[in-house]
Short mmCIF file of N, CA, C and O in Angstrom, two decimals:
data_model
loop_
_atom_site.label_atom_id
_atom_site.label_comp_id
_atom_site.label_asym_id
_atom_site.label_seq_id
_atom_site.Cartn_x
_atom_site.Cartn_y
_atom_site.Cartn_z
N UNK A 1 10.54 127.88 127.70
CA UNK A 1 9.77 128.97 128.28
C UNK A 1 10.38 130.31 127.88
O UNK A 1 11.55 130.37 127.48
N UNK A 2 9.61 131.37 128.06
CA UNK A 2 10.10 132.71 127.75
C UNK A 2 11.27 133.07 128.65
O UNK A 2 12.24 133.67 128.21
N UNK A 3 11.19 132.67 129.93
CA UNK A 3 12.27 132.97 130.87
C UNK A 3 13.56 132.27 130.44
O UNK A 3 14.64 132.87 130.47
N UNK A 4 13.47 131.00 130.01
CA UNK A 4 14.66 130.28 129.55
C UNK A 4 15.27 130.95 128.33
O UNK A 4 16.48 131.11 128.23
N UNK A 5 14.43 131.39 127.39
CA UNK A 5 14.94 132.07 126.20
C UNK A 5 15.62 133.38 126.58
O UNK A 5 16.63 133.74 125.98
N UNK A 6 15.09 134.06 127.56
CA UNK A 6 15.70 135.32 128.00
C UNK A 6 17.08 135.07 128.60
O UNK A 6 17.95 135.93 128.51
N UNK A 7 17.31 133.88 129.17
CA UNK A 7 18.60 133.55 129.77
C UNK A 7 19.63 133.12 128.72
O UNK A 7 20.81 133.09 128.98
N UNK A 8 19.16 132.74 127.54
CA UNK A 8 20.07 132.27 126.51
C UNK A 8 20.86 133.43 125.91
O UNK A 8 20.33 134.51 125.73
N UNK A 9 22.12 133.17 125.62
CA UNK A 9 22.95 134.15 124.95
C UNK A 9 22.68 134.06 123.45
O UNK A 9 22.32 133.01 122.94
N UNK A 10 22.91 135.17 122.76
CA UNK A 10 22.77 135.15 121.30
C UNK A 10 23.99 134.43 120.71
O UNK A 10 25.05 134.37 121.35
N UNK A 11 23.87 133.94 119.47
CA UNK A 11 25.05 133.34 118.83
C UNK A 11 26.25 134.29 118.78
O UNK A 11 27.38 133.87 118.97
N UNK A 12 25.99 135.58 118.56
CA UNK A 12 27.09 136.56 118.51
C UNK A 12 27.76 136.67 119.88
O UNK A 12 28.99 136.76 119.95
N UNK A 13 26.96 136.69 120.96
CA UNK A 13 27.53 136.75 122.31
C UNK A 13 28.35 135.50 122.60
O UNK A 13 29.45 135.59 123.15
N UNK A 14 27.83 134.36 122.22
CA UNK A 14 28.54 133.10 122.45
C UNK A 14 29.86 133.09 121.69
O UNK A 14 30.90 132.72 122.24
N UNK A 15 29.85 133.51 120.43
CA UNK A 15 31.11 133.57 119.64
C UNK A 15 32.13 134.49 120.31
O UNK A 15 33.32 134.18 120.35
N UNK A 16 31.66 135.62 120.83
CA UNK A 16 32.57 136.58 121.49
C UNK A 16 33.16 135.95 122.76
O UNK A 16 34.35 136.13 123.06
N UNK A 17 32.35 135.21 123.51
CA UNK A 17 32.84 134.55 124.73
C UNK A 17 33.85 133.46 124.36
O UNK A 17 34.89 133.33 125.01
N UNK A 18 33.57 132.68 123.33
CA UNK A 18 34.51 131.65 122.88
C UNK A 18 35.85 132.29 122.51
O UNK A 18 36.92 131.79 122.90
N UNK A 19 35.82 133.40 121.79
CA UNK A 19 37.06 134.09 121.41
C UNK A 19 37.84 134.50 122.67
O UNK A 19 39.04 134.29 122.75
N UNK A 20 37.15 135.04 123.66
CA UNK A 20 37.82 135.45 124.91
C UNK A 20 38.33 134.23 125.66
O UNK A 20 39.40 134.28 126.27
N UNK A 21 37.58 133.12 125.62
CA UNK A 21 37.96 131.88 126.31
C UNK A 21 39.28 131.33 125.78
O UNK A 21 40.05 130.72 126.52
N UNK A 22 39.56 131.54 124.49
CA UNK A 22 40.80 131.02 123.91
C UNK A 22 41.98 131.99 124.06
O UNK A 22 43.13 131.58 123.91
N UNK A 23 41.72 133.25 124.39
CA UNK A 23 42.78 134.26 124.50
C UNK A 23 43.90 133.90 125.48
O UNK A 23 45.07 134.14 125.17
N UNK A 24 43.61 133.33 126.67
CA UNK A 24 44.70 133.06 127.62
C UNK A 24 45.79 132.13 127.07
O UNK A 24 46.93 132.20 127.52
N UNK A 25 45.46 131.29 126.11
CA UNK A 25 46.48 130.44 125.49
C UNK A 25 47.53 131.31 124.81
O UNK A 25 48.71 130.96 124.77
N UNK A 26 47.11 132.46 124.26
CA UNK A 26 48.02 133.37 123.56
C UNK A 26 48.67 134.38 124.49
O UNK A 26 49.83 134.73 124.31
N UNK A 27 47.92 134.85 125.47
CA UNK A 27 48.37 136.00 126.27
C UNK A 27 48.86 135.61 127.66
O UNK A 27 49.61 136.37 128.28
N UNK A 28 48.41 134.47 128.18
CA UNK A 28 48.73 134.10 129.56
C UNK A 28 47.85 134.81 130.57
O UNK A 28 47.98 134.58 131.77
N UNK A 29 46.93 135.67 130.12
CA UNK A 29 46.04 136.39 131.04
C UNK A 29 44.90 135.46 131.48
O UNK A 29 43.85 135.40 130.85
N UNK A 30 45.14 134.76 132.60
CA UNK A 30 44.18 133.76 133.07
C UNK A 30 42.95 134.37 133.72
O UNK A 30 41.93 133.71 133.87
N UNK A 31 43.02 135.65 134.08
CA UNK A 31 41.87 136.33 134.69
C UNK A 31 40.65 136.35 133.79
O UNK A 31 39.52 136.38 134.27
N UNK A 32 40.88 136.32 132.48
CA UNK A 32 39.78 136.29 131.51
C UNK A 32 38.88 135.09 131.79
O UNK A 32 37.65 135.16 131.66
N UNK A 33 39.49 133.97 132.18
CA UNK A 33 38.72 132.75 132.42
C UNK A 33 37.71 132.93 133.56
O UNK A 33 36.62 132.38 133.51
N UNK A 34 38.08 133.71 134.58
CA UNK A 34 37.16 133.98 135.68
C UNK A 34 35.95 134.77 135.20
O UNK A 34 34.86 134.66 135.77
N UNK A 35 36.14 135.57 134.16
CA UNK A 35 35.05 136.38 133.61
C UNK A 35 34.10 135.57 132.74
O UNK A 35 32.90 135.83 132.74
N UNK A 36 34.64 134.61 131.96
CA UNK A 36 33.80 133.90 130.98
C UNK A 36 33.32 132.53 131.45
O UNK A 36 32.42 131.96 130.83
N UNK A 37 33.92 132.01 132.53
CA UNK A 37 33.52 130.69 133.02
C UNK A 37 32.74 130.81 134.32
O UNK A 37 33.04 131.67 135.16
N UNK A 38 31.77 129.93 134.49
CA UNK A 38 30.99 129.87 135.73
C UNK A 38 31.87 129.29 136.84
O UNK A 38 32.82 128.54 136.55
N UNK A 39 31.57 129.60 138.11
CA UNK A 39 32.35 129.05 139.22
C UNK A 39 32.37 127.51 139.24
O UNK A 39 33.34 126.91 139.68
N UNK A 40 31.31 126.90 138.72
CA UNK A 40 31.23 125.42 138.71
C UNK A 40 31.71 124.83 137.39
O UNK A 40 31.43 123.67 137.08
N UNK A 41 32.48 125.62 136.60
CA UNK A 41 33.03 125.16 135.33
C UNK A 41 33.71 123.80 135.50
O UNK A 41 34.38 123.54 136.50
N UNK A 42 33.53 122.95 134.50
CA UNK A 42 34.15 121.63 134.51
C UNK A 42 34.72 121.33 133.13
O UNK A 42 34.05 121.50 132.12
N UNK A 43 35.98 120.89 133.11
CA UNK A 43 36.65 120.45 131.88
C UNK A 43 36.63 118.93 131.87
O UNK A 43 37.18 118.31 132.78
N UNK A 44 35.96 118.36 130.88
CA UNK A 44 35.84 116.90 130.85
C UNK A 44 34.95 116.42 131.97
O UNK A 44 33.92 117.04 132.27
N UNK A 45 35.37 115.36 132.63
CA UNK A 45 34.55 114.77 133.68
C UNK A 45 34.74 115.43 135.03
O UNK A 45 33.81 115.53 135.82
N UNK A 46 35.98 115.85 135.35
CA UNK A 46 36.22 116.29 136.74
C UNK A 46 37.21 117.43 136.90
O UNK A 46 37.48 117.85 138.02
N UNK A 47 37.79 117.94 135.82
CA UNK A 47 38.78 119.00 135.97
C UNK A 47 38.11 120.35 136.19
O UNK A 47 37.15 120.69 135.52
N UNK A 48 38.67 121.12 137.10
CA UNK A 48 38.12 122.41 137.50
C UNK A 48 38.74 123.54 136.68
O UNK A 48 39.67 123.33 135.90
N UNK A 49 38.24 124.74 136.92
CA UNK A 49 38.80 125.92 136.29
C UNK A 49 40.26 126.08 136.68
O UNK A 49 41.10 126.45 135.85
N UNK A 50 40.60 125.78 137.92
CA UNK A 50 41.99 125.87 138.37
C UNK A 50 42.87 124.88 137.61
O UNK A 50 44.01 125.19 137.26
N UNK A 51 42.34 123.68 137.33
CA UNK A 51 43.08 122.70 136.53
C UNK A 51 43.35 123.24 135.13
O UNK A 51 44.45 123.07 134.59
N UNK A 52 42.35 123.88 134.53
CA UNK A 52 42.53 124.48 133.21
C UNK A 52 43.63 125.54 133.26
O UNK A 52 44.52 125.56 132.40
N UNK A 53 43.58 126.41 134.25
CA UNK A 53 44.59 127.46 134.39
C UNK A 53 45.98 126.85 134.54
O UNK A 53 46.94 127.31 133.92
N UNK A 54 46.09 125.81 135.36
CA UNK A 54 47.39 125.15 135.55
C UNK A 54 47.89 124.54 134.25
O UNK A 54 49.09 124.57 133.96
N UNK A 55 46.99 123.97 133.45
CA UNK A 55 47.36 123.41 132.16
C UNK A 55 47.87 124.47 131.21
O UNK A 55 48.90 124.29 130.55
N UNK A 56 47.17 125.61 131.16
CA UNK A 56 47.61 126.70 130.29
C UNK A 56 48.98 127.20 130.75
O UNK A 56 49.88 127.42 129.93
N UNK A 57 49.16 127.36 132.07
CA UNK A 57 50.47 127.81 132.60
C UNK A 57 51.58 126.85 132.15
O UNK A 57 52.64 127.28 131.70
N UNK A 58 51.33 125.54 132.29
CA UNK A 58 52.34 124.53 131.96
C UNK A 58 52.68 124.55 130.48
O UNK A 58 53.86 124.51 130.10
N UNK A 59 51.66 124.63 129.61
CA UNK A 59 51.92 124.66 128.18
C UNK A 59 52.62 125.95 127.76
O UNK A 59 53.49 125.93 126.90
N UNK A 60 52.24 127.08 128.38
CA UNK A 60 52.89 128.35 128.01
C UNK A 60 54.33 128.39 128.50
O UNK A 60 55.17 129.03 127.89
N UNK A 61 54.64 127.69 129.58
CA UNK A 61 56.03 127.60 130.06
C UNK A 61 56.83 126.72 129.08
O UNK A 61 57.97 127.04 128.73
N UNK A 62 56.24 125.63 128.62
CA UNK A 62 56.91 124.71 127.70
C UNK A 62 57.03 125.29 126.30
O UNK A 62 57.98 125.01 125.58
N UNK A 63 56.03 126.10 125.91
CA UNK A 63 55.97 126.66 124.55
C UNK A 63 55.77 128.17 124.70
O UNK A 63 54.65 128.68 124.61
N UNK A 64 56.87 128.90 125.00
CA UNK A 64 56.72 130.33 125.29
C UNK A 64 56.07 131.14 124.17
O UNK A 64 55.43 132.16 124.43
N UNK A 65 56.23 130.68 122.91
CA UNK A 65 55.63 131.41 121.78
C UNK A 65 54.31 130.76 121.34
O UNK A 65 53.88 130.95 120.20
N UNK A 66 53.67 130.04 122.25
CA UNK A 66 52.42 129.34 121.94
C UNK A 66 51.39 130.30 121.33
O UNK A 66 51.18 131.40 121.84
N UNK A 67 50.79 129.86 120.24
CA UNK A 67 49.74 130.68 119.62
C UNK A 67 48.56 129.78 119.25
O UNK A 67 48.74 128.77 118.58
N UNK A 68 47.38 130.17 119.70
CA UNK A 68 46.15 129.46 119.39
C UNK A 68 45.38 130.26 118.35
O UNK A 68 45.12 131.45 118.54
N UNK A 69 45.02 129.58 117.25
CA UNK A 69 44.21 130.19 116.21
C UNK A 69 42.82 129.56 116.27
O UNK A 69 42.70 128.34 116.25
N UNK A 70 41.82 130.40 116.40
CA UNK A 70 40.44 129.95 116.48
C UNK A 70 39.90 129.80 115.07
O UNK A 70 40.01 130.71 114.24
N UNK A 71 39.32 128.63 114.78
CA UNK A 71 38.70 128.40 113.48
C UNK A 71 37.21 128.66 113.54
O UNK A 71 36.74 129.47 114.34
N UNK A 72 36.47 127.94 112.74
CA UNK A 72 35.02 128.11 112.68
C UNK A 72 34.38 127.84 114.03
O UNK A 72 34.76 126.90 114.73
N UNK A 73 33.42 128.67 114.41
CA UNK A 73 32.64 128.50 115.64
C UNK A 73 31.19 128.26 115.23
O UNK A 73 30.58 129.11 114.57
N UNK A 74 30.65 127.11 115.62
CA UNK A 74 29.27 126.77 115.29
C UNK A 74 28.46 126.82 116.60
O UNK A 74 28.82 126.15 117.56
N UNK A 75 27.40 127.62 116.59
CA UNK A 75 26.58 127.80 117.79
C UNK A 75 25.24 127.12 117.59
O UNK A 75 24.59 127.30 116.56
N UNK A 76 24.85 126.34 118.57
CA UNK A 76 23.53 125.68 118.56
C UNK A 76 22.97 125.81 119.97
O UNK A 76 23.52 125.23 120.91
N UNK A 77 21.90 126.60 120.12
CA UNK A 77 21.32 126.79 121.45
C UNK A 77 22.35 127.39 122.40
O UNK A 77 22.96 128.40 122.09
N UNK A 78 22.54 126.74 123.55
CA UNK A 78 23.50 127.22 124.55
C UNK A 78 24.82 126.46 124.49
O UNK A 78 25.50 126.29 125.50
N UNK A 79 25.18 125.99 123.29
CA UNK A 79 26.44 125.28 123.11
C UNK A 79 27.15 125.82 121.88
O UNK A 79 26.52 126.37 120.98
N UNK A 80 28.46 125.66 121.88
CA UNK A 80 29.25 126.05 120.71
C UNK A 80 30.33 125.00 120.49
O UNK A 80 30.87 124.43 121.44
N UNK A 81 30.62 124.74 119.23
CA UNK A 81 31.72 123.86 118.84
C UNK A 81 32.66 124.69 118.00
O UNK A 81 32.23 125.51 117.18
N UNK A 82 33.96 124.51 118.24
CA UNK A 82 34.92 125.26 117.44
C UNK A 82 36.19 124.47 117.20
O UNK A 82 36.58 123.64 118.01
N UNK A 83 36.79 124.75 116.04
CA UNK A 83 38.09 124.18 115.70
C UNK A 83 39.18 125.12 116.20
O UNK A 83 38.98 126.34 116.21
N UNK A 84 40.31 124.55 116.57
CA UNK A 84 41.45 125.36 116.97
C UNK A 84 42.74 124.71 116.49
O UNK A 84 42.80 123.51 116.24
N UNK A 85 43.75 125.54 116.34
CA UNK A 85 45.11 125.10 116.03
C UNK A 85 46.03 125.80 117.01
O UNK A 85 45.90 127.01 117.23
N UNK A 86 46.94 125.04 117.62
CA UNK A 86 47.96 125.63 118.49
C UNK A 86 49.32 125.25 117.93
O UNK A 86 49.52 124.12 117.50
N UNK A 87 50.22 126.23 117.96
CA UNK A 87 51.57 125.94 117.49
C UNK A 87 52.56 126.82 118.22
O UNK A 87 52.20 127.84 118.79
N UNK A 88 53.81 126.38 118.17
CA UNK A 88 54.89 127.13 118.80
C UNK A 88 56.14 126.29 118.83
O UNK A 88 56.25 125.27 118.13
N UNK A 89 57.09 126.72 119.66
CA UNK A 89 58.38 126.06 119.77
C UNK A 89 58.55 125.53 121.18
O UNK A 89 58.34 126.27 122.15
N UNK A 90 58.93 124.26 121.30
CA UNK A 90 59.15 123.64 122.62
C UNK A 90 60.45 124.21 123.20
O UNK A 90 61.52 123.63 123.05
N UNK A 91 60.32 125.36 123.85
CA UNK A 91 61.48 126.08 124.36
C UNK A 91 61.64 126.05 125.86
O UNK A 91 62.57 126.64 126.41
N UNK A 92 60.71 125.40 126.57
CA UNK A 92 60.78 125.36 128.03
C UNK A 92 60.49 123.97 128.55
O UNK A 92 59.98 123.10 127.83
N UNK A 93 60.79 123.77 129.82
CA UNK A 93 60.60 122.47 130.48
C UNK A 93 59.12 122.14 130.59
O UNK A 93 58.28 123.02 130.75
N UNK A 94 58.77 120.87 130.46
CA UNK A 94 57.39 120.41 130.63
C UNK A 94 57.40 119.11 131.41
O UNK A 94 57.95 118.12 130.96
N UNK A 95 56.83 119.15 132.62
CA UNK A 95 56.72 117.96 133.48
C UNK A 95 58.04 117.20 133.58
O UNK A 95 58.09 115.99 133.47
N UNK A 96 59.13 117.94 133.75
CA UNK A 96 60.44 117.32 133.91
C UNK A 96 61.17 117.02 132.61
O UNK A 96 62.33 116.60 132.64
N UNK A 97 60.52 117.24 131.47
CA UNK A 97 61.17 116.99 130.18
C UNK A 97 61.81 118.28 129.67
O UNK A 97 61.16 119.31 129.61
N UNK A 98 63.08 118.16 129.30
CA UNK A 98 63.83 119.32 128.82
C UNK A 98 63.30 119.79 127.47
O UNK A 98 62.77 118.98 126.70
N UNK A 99 63.46 121.08 127.17
CA UNK A 99 63.02 121.59 125.87
C UNK A 99 63.79 120.95 124.73
O UNK A 99 64.98 120.70 124.85
N UNK A 100 63.08 120.72 123.63
CA UNK A 100 63.69 120.09 122.45
C UNK A 100 64.04 121.12 121.38
O UNK A 100 64.80 120.82 120.48
N UNK A 101 63.45 122.31 121.47
CA UNK A 101 63.64 123.31 120.43
C UNK A 101 62.82 123.03 119.18
O UNK A 101 62.89 123.76 118.20
N UNK A 102 62.02 121.95 119.20
CA UNK A 102 61.22 121.56 118.04
C UNK A 102 59.99 122.45 117.89
O UNK A 102 59.39 122.86 118.88
N UNK A 103 59.61 122.68 116.63
CA UNK A 103 58.32 123.30 116.35
C UNK A 103 57.25 122.25 116.62
O UNK A 103 57.41 121.09 116.22
N UNK A 104 56.21 122.63 117.34
CA UNK A 104 55.13 121.70 117.67
C UNK A 104 53.81 122.32 117.25
O UNK A 104 53.67 123.54 117.20
N UNK A 105 52.84 121.45 116.95
CA UNK A 105 51.50 121.96 116.64
C UNK A 105 50.47 120.91 117.01
O UNK A 105 50.77 119.72 117.08
N UNK A 106 49.28 121.38 117.28
CA UNK A 106 48.15 120.50 117.62
C UNK A 106 46.89 121.13 117.07
O UNK A 106 46.78 122.36 116.97
N UNK A 107 45.95 120.28 116.68
CA UNK A 107 44.65 120.76 116.23
C UNK A 107 43.58 120.01 116.99
O UNK A 107 43.82 118.89 117.47
N UNK A 108 42.43 120.61 117.11
CA UNK A 108 41.35 119.92 117.80
C UNK A 108 40.03 120.63 117.64
O UNK A 108 39.93 121.67 116.98
N UNK A 109 39.05 120.03 118.28
CA UNK A 109 37.70 120.59 118.32
C UNK A 109 37.26 120.60 119.77
O UNK A 109 37.44 119.61 120.49
N UNK A 110 36.71 121.71 120.20
CA UNK A 110 36.20 121.86 121.56
C UNK A 110 34.71 122.15 121.48
O UNK A 110 34.25 122.87 120.59
N UNK A 111 33.98 121.57 122.42
CA UNK A 111 32.55 121.88 122.58
C UNK A 111 32.38 122.48 123.96
O UNK A 111 32.82 121.89 124.96
N UNK A 112 31.80 123.67 124.02
CA UNK A 112 31.53 124.32 125.30
C UNK A 112 30.02 124.50 125.46
O UNK A 112 29.30 124.72 124.49
N UNK A 113 29.58 124.39 126.70
CA UNK A 113 28.17 124.54 127.04
C UNK A 113 28.03 125.74 127.98
O UNK A 113 28.86 125.92 128.88
N UNK A 114 26.99 126.51 127.76
CA UNK A 114 26.77 127.75 128.49
C UNK A 114 25.55 127.66 129.40
O UNK A 114 24.58 126.97 129.06
N UNK A 115 25.60 128.37 130.51
CA UNK A 115 24.43 128.61 131.36
C UNK A 115 24.60 130.01 131.92
O UNK A 115 25.69 130.37 132.39
N UNK A 116 23.54 130.79 131.86
CA UNK A 116 23.60 132.16 132.39
C UNK A 116 24.69 132.99 131.76
O UNK A 116 25.28 133.85 132.41
N UNK A 117 25.00 132.74 130.48
CA UNK A 117 25.99 133.54 129.78
C UNK A 117 27.43 133.19 130.08
O UNK A 117 28.34 133.91 129.67
N UNK A 118 27.65 132.08 130.82
CA UNK A 118 29.03 131.68 131.17
C UNK A 118 29.25 130.23 130.76
O UNK A 118 28.31 129.43 130.69
N UNK A 119 30.51 129.88 130.53
CA UNK A 119 30.85 128.51 130.16
C UNK A 119 30.82 127.64 131.41
O UNK A 119 31.47 127.96 132.41
N UNK A 120 30.04 126.56 131.35
CA UNK A 120 29.92 125.65 132.50
C UNK A 120 30.60 124.31 132.24
O UNK A 120 30.99 123.62 133.18
N UNK A 121 30.72 123.93 130.97
CA UNK A 121 31.33 122.63 130.67
C UNK A 121 32.09 122.73 129.35
O UNK A 121 31.65 123.42 128.43
N UNK A 122 33.21 122.04 129.30
CA UNK A 122 34.12 122.11 128.17
C UNK A 122 34.62 120.69 127.92
O UNK A 122 35.03 120.01 128.86
N UNK A 123 34.54 120.25 126.69
CA UNK A 123 35.12 118.96 126.34
C UNK A 123 35.81 119.12 125.00
O UNK A 123 35.36 119.87 124.15
N UNK A 124 36.95 118.44 124.82
CA UNK A 124 37.70 118.62 123.59
C UNK A 124 38.32 117.31 123.15
O UNK A 124 38.51 116.39 123.95
N UNK A 125 38.63 117.26 121.87
CA UNK A 125 39.42 116.18 121.30
C UNK A 125 40.46 116.82 120.41
O UNK A 125 40.17 117.77 119.69
N UNK A 126 41.69 116.30 120.52
CA UNK A 126 42.75 116.80 119.65
C UNK A 126 43.32 115.65 118.84
O UNK A 126 43.25 114.49 119.26
N UNK A 127 43.85 116.00 117.68
CA UNK A 127 44.36 114.97 116.80
C UNK A 127 45.81 114.65 117.16
O UNK A 127 46.54 115.52 117.62
N UNK A 128 46.23 113.40 116.95
CA UNK A 128 47.60 113.03 117.25
C UNK A 128 48.56 113.63 116.21
O UNK A 128 48.14 113.93 115.10
N UNK A 129 49.85 113.78 116.53
CA UNK A 129 50.43 113.50 117.85
C UNK A 129 50.18 114.65 118.82
O UNK A 129 50.15 115.81 118.42
N UNK A 130 50.03 114.33 120.09
CA UNK A 130 49.83 115.34 121.13
C UNK A 130 51.12 116.12 121.34
O UNK A 130 52.20 115.70 120.91
N UNK A 131 51.04 117.25 122.04
CA UNK A 131 52.24 118.00 122.40
C UNK A 131 53.20 117.07 123.15
O UNK A 131 54.39 117.07 122.90
N UNK A 132 52.67 116.29 124.10
CA UNK A 132 53.52 115.40 124.90
C UNK A 132 54.28 114.42 124.00
O UNK A 132 55.46 114.16 124.21
N UNK A 133 53.59 113.87 122.99
CA UNK A 133 54.25 112.97 122.05
C UNK A 133 55.32 113.72 121.25
O UNK A 133 56.42 113.19 121.03
N UNK A 134 55.03 114.95 120.86
CA UNK A 134 56.00 115.75 120.12
C UNK A 134 57.18 116.16 120.98
O UNK A 134 58.29 116.34 120.48
N UNK A 135 56.97 116.27 122.31
CA UNK A 135 58.05 116.58 123.24
C UNK A 135 58.94 115.36 123.48
O UNK A 135 59.97 115.44 124.12
N UNK A 136 58.49 114.18 123.00
CA UNK A 136 59.25 112.95 123.20
C UNK A 136 58.94 112.25 124.50
O UNK A 136 59.72 111.41 124.97
N UNK A 137 57.79 112.56 125.11
CA UNK A 137 57.44 112.00 126.42
C UNK A 137 56.85 110.60 126.34
O UNK A 137 56.78 109.92 127.34
N UNK A 138 56.38 110.17 125.17
CA UNK A 138 55.73 108.86 125.09
C UNK A 138 56.47 107.92 124.17
O UNK A 138 57.31 108.33 123.40
#
């Protein structure tokens, strides 16, 4: 319908939101997530926005120099898929595991779905080894 099309974000708007959505991994500024995510945001099947924030906090504590690089962003309707790379040095504690001082990196693809110009659902897959495996946790 015309009303539904009016509610859709443009591909440029969606790309800009995706860029902002990935910024907290680099900056630690979690307030950005409140601006770009809907209150009912869900990560995977059941994780909330607060769970996402806690995850970012934990990874940034474990990898103080964590840097996320955003790759290609493909927009289709009210969804976007993007590649990302994260890297840094395991310089802080993570879930009781002492820092190793190792350089770590991870790559993955995330798919986000939008409603009313905000991210409502996020699902991702990352390639092995995970940060946890690189930390020596598994």
